[in-house]
PDB file of C-alpha atoms in Angstrom:
ATOM      1  CA  GLU Y  21       3.543   1.683 -19.351  1.00 94.00           C
ATOM      2  CA  ALA Y  22       4.815   0.685 -15.928  1.00 96.00           C
ATOM      3  CA  GLN Y  23       3.234  -2.514 -14.662  1.00 97.00           C
ATOM      4  CA  LEU Y  24       3.478  -5.056 -11.856  1.00 98.00           C
ATOM      5  CA  VAL Y  25       2.025  -8.541 -12.275  1.00 98.00           C
ATOM      6  CA  GLU Y  26       1.822 -10.943  -9.344  1.00 98.00           C
ATOM      7  CA  SER Y  27       1.620 -14.713  -9.601  1.00 97.00           C
ATOM      8  CA  GLY Y  28       1.936 -17.777  -7.403  1.00 97.00           C
ATOM      9  CA  GLY Y  29      -1.175 -17.406  -5.306  1.00 96.00           C
ATOM     10  CA  GLY Y  30      -3.576 -20.238  -4.688  1.00 96.00           C
ATOM     11  CA  LEU Y  31      -4.598 -22.701  -2.030  1.00 96.00           C
ATOM     12  CA  GLY Y  32      -2.005 -23.454   0.608  1.00 94.00           C
ATOM     13  CA  GLN Y  33      -2.304 -25.827   3.520  1.00 96.00           C
ATOM     14  CA  PRO Y  34      -1.681 -24.690   7.097  1.00 97.00           C
ATOM     15  CA  GLY Y  35       1.967 -25.141   7.989  1.00 97.00           C
ATOM     16  CA  ARG Y  36       3.040 -25.437   4.374  1.00 97.00           C
ATOM     17  CA  SER Y  37       4.701 -22.967   2.009  1.00 97.00           C
ATOM     18  CA  LEU Y  38       3.917 -20.830  -1.010  1.00 97.00           C
ATOM     19  CA  ARG Y  39       6.112 -18.579  -3.117  1.00 98.00           C
ATOM     20  CA  LEU Y  40       4.772 -15.440  -4.720  1.00 98.00           C
ATOM     21  CA  SER Y  41       6.409 -13.726  -7.666  1.00 98.00           C
ATOM     22  CA  CYS Y  42       6.041 -10.262  -9.133  1.00 98.00           C
ATOM     23  CA  ALA Y  43       7.127  -9.350 -12.652  1.00 98.00           C
ATOM     24  CA  ALA Y  44       7.929  -5.684 -13.202  1.00 98.00           C
ATOM     25  CA  SER Y  45       7.984  -3.894 -16.529  1.00 98.00           C
ATOM     26  CA  GLY Y  46       7.971  -0.375 -17.923  1.00 97.00           C
ATOM     27  CA  PHE Y  47      10.433   1.104 -15.425  1.00 97.00           C
ATOM     28  CA  THR Y  48      14.012   0.549 -14.260  1.00 97.00           C
ATOM     29  CA  PHE Y  49      13.301  -2.069 -11.620  1.00 97.00           C
ATOM     30  CA  GLU Y  50      16.793  -2.039 -10.090  1.00 96.00           C
ATOM     31  CA  ASP Y  51      16.445   1.643  -9.134  1.00 95.00           C
ATOM     32  CA  TYR Y  52      13.519   1.209  -6.749  1.00 95.00           C
ATOM     33  CA  SER Y  53      12.619  -0.305  -3.428  1.00 94.00           C
ATOM     34  CA  MET Y  54       9.774  -2.797  -3.558  1.00 96.00           C
ATOM     35  CA  HIS Y  55       7.108  -3.944  -1.105  1.00 96.00           C
ATOM     36  CA  TRP Y  56       4.450  -6.521  -0.475  1.00 97.00           C
ATOM     37  CA  VAL Y  57       1.130  -5.337   0.949  1.00 97.00           C
ATOM     38  CA  ARG Y  58      -1.798  -7.630   1.705  1.00 97.00           C
ATOM     39  CA  GLN Y  59      -5.527  -7.344   2.303  1.00 97.00           C
ATOM     40  CA  ALA Y  60      -7.342 -10.033   4.229  1.00 97.00           C
ATOM     41  CA  PRO Y  61     -11.058 -10.578   3.529  1.00 95.00           C
ATOM     42  CA  GLY Y  62     -13.059  -7.693   4.986  1.00 94.00           C
ATOM     43  CA  LYS Y  63      -9.930  -5.981   6.321  1.00 95.00           C
ATOM     44  CA  GLY Y  64      -7.776  -3.033   5.327  1.00 95.00           C
ATOM     45  CA  LEU Y  65      -4.399  -2.939   3.651  1.00 96.00           C
ATOM     46  CA  GLU Y  66      -1.501  -4.283   5.708  1.00 96.00           C
ATOM     47  CA  TRP Y  67       2.131  -3.687   4.809  1.00 95.00           C
ATOM     48  CA  VAL Y  68       3.973  -7.038   4.844  1.00 96.00           C
ATOM     49  CA  SER Y  69       7.560  -6.513   3.757  1.00 96.00           C
ATOM     50  CA  GLY Y  70       9.921  -4.172   1.943  1.00 95.00           C
ATOM     51  CA  ILE Y  71      13.294  -4.524   0.242  1.00 95.00           C
ATOM     52  CA  SER Y  72      15.705  -1.856  -0.941  1.00 93.00           C
ATOM     53  CA  TRP Y  73      16.942  -1.607  -4.512  1.00 94.00           C
ATOM     54  CA  ASN Y  74      20.101  -3.570  -3.761  1.00 94.00           C
ATOM     55  CA  SER Y  75      18.585  -5.946  -1.157  1.00 94.00           C
ATOM     56  CA  ALA Y  76      20.782  -4.406   1.530  1.00 93.00           C
ATOM     57  CA  SER Y  77      17.829  -3.272   3.616  1.00 91.00           C
ATOM     58  CA  ILE Y  78      14.907  -5.600   4.313  1.00 94.00           C
ATOM     59  CA  ALA Y  79      12.022  -5.218   6.744  1.00 94.00           C
ATOM     60  CA  TYR Y  80       9.014  -7.286   7.785  1.00 95.00           C
ATOM     61  CA  ALA Y  81       5.787  -6.725   9.649  1.00 94.00           C
ATOM     62  CA  ASP Y  82       5.780  -8.405  13.039  1.00 93.00           C
ATOM     63  CA  SER Y  83       2.947 -10.672  11.864  1.00 95.00           C
ATOM     64  CA  VAL Y  84       5.175 -12.394   9.297  1.00 97.00           C
ATOM     65  CA  LYS Y  85       8.695 -11.966  10.692  1.00 96.00           C
ATOM     66  CA  GLY Y  86      10.517 -15.290  10.847  1.00 97.00           C
ATOM     67  CA  ARG Y  87       8.077 -16.949   8.455  1.00 98.00           C
ATOM     68  CA  PHE Y  88       8.219 -14.868   5.262  1.00 98.00           C
ATOM     69  CA  THR Y  89      11.286 -13.978   3.217  1.00 98.00           C
ATOM     70  CA  VAL Y  90      11.382 -11.253   0.577  1.00 97.00           C
ATOM     71  CA  SER Y  91      13.950 -11.256  -2.212  1.00 97.00           C
ATOM     72  CA  ARG Y  92      14.495  -9.767  -5.644  1.00 98.00           C
ATOM     73  CA  ASP Y  93      16.374 -10.511  -8.833  1.00 98.00           C
ATOM     74  CA  ASN Y  94      17.170  -7.267 -10.595  1.00 98.00           C
ATOM     75  CA  ALA Y  95      18.438  -9.115 -13.665  1.00 98.00           C
ATOM     76  CA  LYS Y  96      14.987 -10.671 -14.051  1.00 98.00           C
ATOM     77  CA  ASN Y  97      13.004  -7.580 -12.959  1.00 98.00           C
ATOM     78  CA  SER Y  98      11.343  -9.752 -10.368  1.00 98.00           C
ATOM     79  CA  LEU Y  99      10.300  -9.625  -6.721  1.00 98.00           C
ATOM     80  CA  TYR Y 100       9.536 -12.659  -4.613  1.00 98.00           C
ATOM     81  CA  LEU Y 101       7.883 -13.541  -1.310  1.00 98.00           C
ATOM     82  CA  GLN Y 102       8.600 -16.934   0.215  1.00 98.00           C
ATOM     83  CA  MET Y 103       5.821 -17.716   2.661  1.00 98.00           C
ATOM     84  CA  ASN Y 104       6.493 -20.520   5.154  1.00 98.00           C
ATOM     85  CA  SER Y 105       4.490 -21.911   8.073  1.00 97.00           C
ATOM     86  CA  LEU Y 106       1.283 -20.594   6.584  1.00 98.00           C
ATOM     87  CA  SER Y 107      -1.729 -20.027   8.805  1.00 97.00           C
ATOM     88  CA  ALA Y 108      -5.340 -19.087   8.129  1.00 97.00           C
ATOM     89  CA  GLU Y 109      -4.496 -15.510   9.111  1.00 97.00           C
ATOM     90  CA  ASP Y 110      -2.304 -15.277   6.011  1.00 98.00           C
ATOM     91  CA  THR Y 111      -5.329 -15.639   3.735  1.00 98.00           C
ATOM     92  CA  ALA Y 112      -5.382 -12.420   1.711  1.00 98.00           C
ATOM     93  CA  PHE Y 113      -4.805 -10.704  -1.576  1.00 97.00           C
ATOM     94  CA  TYR Y 114      -1.098  -9.958  -1.856  1.00 98.00           C
ATOM     95  CA  TYR Y 115      -0.055  -6.854  -3.772  1.00 98.00           C
ATOM     96  CA  CYS Y 116       3.363  -6.131  -5.229  1.00 98.00           C
ATOM     97  CA  VAL Y 117       4.138  -2.435  -4.822  1.00 97.00           C
ATOM     98  CA  LYS Y 118       6.842  -0.073  -6.115  1.00 97.00           C
ATOM     99  CA  GLY Y 119       8.316   2.318  -3.593  1.00 94.00           C
ATOM    100  CA  ASN Y 120       9.220   5.937  -4.235  1.00 92.00           C
ATOM    101  CA  LEU Y 121      11.975   6.942  -1.825  1.00 88.00           C
ATOM    102  CA  ILE Y 122      11.887  10.611  -2.763  1.00 91.00           C
ATOM    103  CA  GLN Y 123       8.153  10.967  -2.172  1.00 91.00           C
ATOM    104  CA  ARG Y 124       8.115   8.311   0.564  1.00 91.00           C
ATOM    105  CA  SER Y 125       5.101   6.808  -1.166  1.00 94.00           C
ATOM    106  CA  LEU Y 126       3.969   3.589  -2.843  1.00 96.00           C
ATOM    107  CA  ASP Y 127       3.437   4.804  -6.371  1.00 95.00           C
ATOM    108  CA  LEU Y 128       2.588   1.691  -8.403  1.00 97.00           C
ATOM    109  CA  TRP Y 129       0.548  -1.322  -7.355  1.00 98.00           C
ATOM    110  CA  GLY Y 130      -0.181  -4.644  -9.006  1.00 97.00           C
ATOM    111  CA  LEU Y 131      -3.629  -6.243  -9.244  1.00 97.00           C
ATOM    112  CA  GLY Y 132      -2.715  -8.732  -6.558  1.00 97.00           C
ATOM    113  CA  THR Y 133      -2.753 -12.486  -6.196  1.00 98.00           C
ATOM    114  CA  LEU Y 134      -5.046 -14.357  -3.816  1.00 98.00           C
ATOM    115  CA  VAL Y 135      -3.593 -16.685  -1.214  1.00 98.00           C
ATOM    116  CA  THR Y 136      -6.039 -18.937   0.608  1.00 98.00           C
ATOM    117  CA  VAL Y 137      -4.772 -21.004   3.512  1.00 97.00           C
ATOM    118  CA  SER Y 138      -7.067 -23.867   4.331  1.00 94.00           C
ATOM    119  CA  SER Y 139      -6.940 -27.602   4.896  1.00 90.00           C
TER     120      SER Y 139
ATOM    121  CA  GLN P  15      -4.065  -1.655  15.546  1.00 68.00           C
ATOM    122  CA  SER P  16      -2.692   0.887  13.088  1.00 79.00           C
ATOM    123  CA  ALA P  17      -0.551   3.848  14.168  1.00 89.00           C
ATOM    124  CA  LEU P  18      -2.674   5.967  11.812  1.00 95.00           C
ATOM    125  CA  THR P  19      -6.379   6.289  12.631  1.00 97.00           C
ATOM    126  CA  GLN P  20      -9.063   6.858  10.009  1.00 98.00           C
ATOM    127  CA  PRO P  21     -12.850   6.847  10.313  1.00 97.00           C
ATOM    128  CA  ALA P  22     -14.312   3.548   9.166  1.00 97.00           C
ATOM    129  CA  SER P  23     -16.751   5.206   6.796  1.00 97.00           C
ATOM    130  CA  VAL P  24     -17.896   8.499   5.347  1.00 98.00           C
ATOM    131  CA  SER P  25     -20.648   9.315   2.902  1.00 97.00           C
ATOM    132  CA  GLY P  26     -21.818  12.128   0.718  1.00 97.00           C
ATOM    133  CA  SER P  27     -24.149  12.956  -2.130  1.00 97.00           C
ATOM    134  CA  PRO P  28     -23.050  13.634  -5.700  1.00 97.00           C
ATOM    135  CA  GLY P  29     -21.667  17.133  -6.053  1.00 97.00           C
ATOM    136  CA  GLN P  30     -20.912  17.524  -2.365  1.00 97.00           C
ATOM    137  CA  SER P  31     -17.497  17.631  -0.710  1.00 97.00           C
ATOM    138  CA  ILE P  32     -16.257  15.205   1.911  1.00 98.00           C
ATOM    139  CA  THR P  33     -13.155  15.064   4.059  1.00 98.00           C
ATOM    140  CA  ILE P  34     -11.409  11.978   5.393  1.00 98.00           C
ATOM    141  CA  SER P  35      -9.125  12.423   8.387  1.00 98.00           C
ATOM    142  CA  CYS P  36      -5.984  10.508   9.275  1.00 98.00           C
ATOM    143  CA  THR P  37      -4.677  10.967  12.788  1.00 97.00           C
ATOM    144  CA  GLY P  38      -1.110  10.047  13.661  1.00 95.00           C
ATOM    145  CA  SER P  39       1.454  11.410  16.085  1.00 94.00           C
ATOM    146  CA  SER P  40       4.405  13.750  16.357  1.00 91.00           C
ATOM    147  CA  ASP P  41       6.511  10.769  15.309  1.00 91.00           C
ATOM    148  CA  ASN P  42       5.019  10.567  11.850  1.00 93.00           C
ATOM    149  CA  ILE P  43       2.394  12.956  10.422  1.00 94.00           C
ATOM    150  CA  GLY P  44       3.259  15.698  12.870  1.00 93.00           C
ATOM    151  CA  TYR P  45       6.941  15.752  11.958  1.00 92.00           C
ATOM    152  CA  TYR P  46       7.238  14.766   8.304  1.00 93.00           C
ATOM    153  CA  ASN P  47       5.577  16.142   5.178  1.00 95.00           C
ATOM    154  CA  TYR P  48       5.397  12.663   3.713  1.00 95.00           C
ATOM    155  CA  VAL P  49       1.718  11.810   3.870  1.00 97.00           C
ATOM    156  CA  SER P  50       0.259   9.789   1.016  1.00 98.00           C
ATOM    157  CA  TRP P  51      -3.290   8.792   0.152  1.00 98.00           C
ATOM    158  CA  TYR P  52      -4.442   5.766  -1.830  1.00 98.00           C
ATOM    159  CA  GLN P  53      -7.724   4.967  -3.538  1.00 98.00           C
ATOM    160  CA  HIS P  54      -8.793   1.338  -3.796  1.00 98.00           C
ATOM    161  CA  HIS P  55     -11.719   0.109  -5.810  1.00 97.00           C
ATOM    162  CA  PRO P  56     -12.487  -3.547  -4.964  1.00 91.00           C
ATOM    163  CA  GLY P  57     -10.951  -5.884  -7.489  1.00 91.00           C
ATOM    164  CA  LYS P  58      -8.603  -3.226  -8.825  1.00 95.00           C
ATOM    165  CA  ALA P  59      -5.072  -2.160  -8.018  1.00 96.00           C
ATOM    166  CA  PRO P  60      -4.828   0.508  -5.314  1.00 97.00           C
ATOM    167  CA  LYS P  61      -3.811   3.862  -6.728  1.00 97.00           C
ATOM    168  CA  LEU P  62      -1.689   6.681  -5.331  1.00 98.00           C
ATOM    169  CA  ILE P  63      -3.736   9.905  -5.416  1.00 98.00           C
ATOM    170  CA  ILE P  64      -1.818  12.230  -3.076  1.00 98.00           C
ATOM    171  CA  PHE P  65       1.848  12.320  -2.059  1.00 97.00           C
ATOM    172  CA  GLU P  66       3.870  14.667   0.153  1.00 97.00           C
ATOM    173  CA  VAL P  67       0.677  15.824   1.920  1.00 97.00           C
ATOM    174  CA  SER P  68      -0.870  17.740  -0.973  1.00 97.00           C
ATOM    175  CA  ASN P  69       0.718  16.821  -4.304  1.00 97.00           C
ATOM    176  CA  ARG P  70      -1.215  14.971  -6.980  1.00 98.00           C
ATOM    177  CA  PRO P  71       0.411  12.519  -9.392  1.00 96.00           C
ATOM    178  CA  SER P  72      -0.086  13.221 -13.058  1.00 95.00           C
ATOM    179  CA  GLY P  73      -3.559  12.211 -14.186  1.00 95.00           C
ATOM    180  CA  VAL P  74      -5.267  12.465 -10.801  1.00 97.00           C
ATOM    181  CA  SER P  75      -8.277  14.758 -10.760  1.00 97.00           C
ATOM    182  CA  ASP P  76      -7.896  18.139  -9.045  1.00 97.00           C
ATOM    183  CA  ARG P  77     -11.078  17.279  -7.146  1.00 98.00           C
ATOM    184  CA  PHE P  78      -8.741  15.422  -4.786  1.00 98.00           C
ATOM    185  CA  SER P  79      -6.752  17.563  -2.366  1.00 98.00           C
ATOM    186  CA  GLY P  80      -4.703  16.918   0.734  1.00 98.00           C
ATOM    187  CA  SER P  81      -3.664  18.926   3.746  1.00 97.00           C
ATOM    188  CA  LYS P  82      -2.131  18.561   7.183  1.00 97.00           C
ATOM    189  CA  SER P  83      -2.460  20.271  10.540  1.00 96.00           C
ATOM    190  CA  GLY P  84      -0.448  19.093  13.491  1.00 96.00           C
ATOM    191  CA  ASN P  85      -0.718  15.330  13.809  1.00 96.00           C
ATOM    192  CA  MET P  86      -3.698  15.039  11.477  1.00 97.00           C
ATOM    193  CA  ALA P  87      -3.806  14.812   7.709  1.00 98.00           C
ATOM    194  CA  SER P  88      -6.917  15.191   5.600  1.00 98.00           C
ATOM    195  CA  LEU P  89      -8.095  14.150   2.157  1.00 98.00           C
ATOM    196  CA  THR P  90     -10.852  16.255   0.629  1.00 98.00           C
ATOM    197  CA  ILE P  91     -12.850  15.164  -2.388  1.00 98.00           C
ATOM    198  CA  SER P  92     -14.916  17.904  -3.943  1.00 97.00           C
ATOM    199  CA  GLY P  93     -17.719  17.539  -6.459  1.00 97.00           C
ATOM    200  CA  LEU P  94     -18.351  13.940  -5.433  1.00 97.00           C
ATOM    201  CA  GLN P  95     -18.997  11.514  -8.267  1.00 97.00           C
ATOM    202  CA  ALA P  96     -20.288   7.970  -8.207  1.00 97.00           C
ATOM    203  CA  GLU P  97     -16.879   6.727  -9.369  1.00 97.00           C
ATOM    204  CA  ASP P  98     -15.303   8.096  -6.193  1.00 98.00           C
ATOM    205  CA  GLU P  99     -16.976   5.368  -4.155  1.00 98.00           C
ATOM    206  CA  ALA P 100     -14.009   3.338  -2.946  1.00 98.00           C
ATOM    207  CA  ASP P 101     -11.790   2.658   0.038  1.00 98.00           C
ATOM    208  CA  TYR P 102      -9.206   5.305   0.930  1.00 98.00           C
ATOM    209  CA  TYR P 103      -6.011   4.773   2.910  1.00 98.00           C
ATOM    210  CA  CYS P 104      -3.518   7.208   4.338  1.00 98.00           C
ATOM    211  CA  SER P 105       0.169   6.525   4.880  1.00 96.00           C
ATOM    212  CA  SER P 106       2.974   8.417   6.543  1.00 94.00           C
ATOM    213  CA  TYR P 107       6.714   8.174   6.681  1.00 88.00           C
ATOM    214  CA  THR P 108       8.395   7.787  10.033  1.00 83.00           C
ATOM    215  CA  ALA P 109      12.055   7.450  10.844  1.00 79.00           C
ATOM    216  CA  SER P 110      11.325   5.423  13.976  1.00 74.00           C
ATOM    217  CA  THR P 111      10.698   2.273  11.965  1.00 73.00           C
ATOM    218  CA  THR P 112      11.558   0.855   8.571  1.00 74.00           C
ATOM    219  CA  HIS P 113       7.966  -0.325   8.337  1.00 83.00           C
ATOM    220  CA  VAL P 114       5.465   1.424   6.101  1.00 87.00           C
ATOM    221  CA  LEU P 115       2.639   2.965   8.137  1.00 93.00           C
ATOM    222  CA  LEU P 116      -0.840   2.545   6.676  1.00 96.00           C
ATOM    223  CA  GLY P 117      -4.121   3.743   8.106  1.00 97.00           C
ATOM    224  CA  GLY P 118      -6.983   1.352   8.669  1.00 96.00           C
ATOM    225  CA  GLY P 119      -8.881   2.634   5.650  1.00 97.00           C
ATOM    226  CA  THR P 120     -12.107   4.587   5.125  1.00 98.00           C
ATOM    227  CA  LYS P 121     -14.997   3.383   3.004  1.00 98.00           C
ATOM    228  CA  LEU P 122     -16.536   6.231   1.012  1.00 98.00           C
ATOM    229  CA  THR P 123     -20.145   5.777  -0.014  1.00 97.00           C
ATOM    230  CA  VAL P 124     -21.657   8.096  -2.598  1.00 97.00           C
ATOM    231  CA  LEU P 125     -25.360   8.248  -1.796  1.00 93.00           C
TER     232      LEU P 125
END
C-alpha cells in the first residue's frame, strides 16, 4: 500500500530553523513529482513547494520563497523541507504529497506533521 | 487570496444532493480539463476524490461527481451521508505558473 509519513515537526523558535522529512513507500518514488502543502490553524490548504522527479524543476509559494528549500533523495525514498527564518505565520500542519503529472493532481497525501513557531 | 474561489460553507440533509462550486478563469479551469477535488476530514490525510474534472479514483463512491462549465467547476455529492461532512478543496492546472492552484476550501455540514 502506498504511504507517505512525515516527521520533523515540533516547536520552533521565531527566526530559527526546522527540517521536515517525508518517507515514501509502496510506489516507485523516483518516478513522481512531490509537494509540500500546509494548513494553518483555521485556514485552508496552501501549496508550499514542489519538486520534479529528478529535482530539475523546483517551485515555491511566494510566502516561503527564499526561506524554505525542498529537496529529495530518491535512493532513500525521501522528501525534505528545510525551513529557515521561521515566523509565527509558518505555524501549520505540513503535508507531504505525491504528484500525478498525467492527471495533474495530488493523488496521495500523508497525515501531516505539526510545526508550531513560538518563543 | 486564492485564484480559485469556493463558497466558505454549504449544508444539506442526509439523502439530499449538494453542489460545491469552484470559480477560476480562462487561464486555468476555463482552458484545461485538469480540475481535481479533495476531501479532508480533520485529523486525517486529505484524499483525492475527483481528477480531470469528472473522473473518480478507484474506491471513491459514485455519489461524488464532477463537472465543468466555462470558468467554473462543480462537485456534486448525491445521497448525502453523515460521513461526507468534511472540507472540500478544488484544484486546477495552469500553464502560467509552476505553482499548484488550490481553492480556499468549502466546509460541508450534514444537518
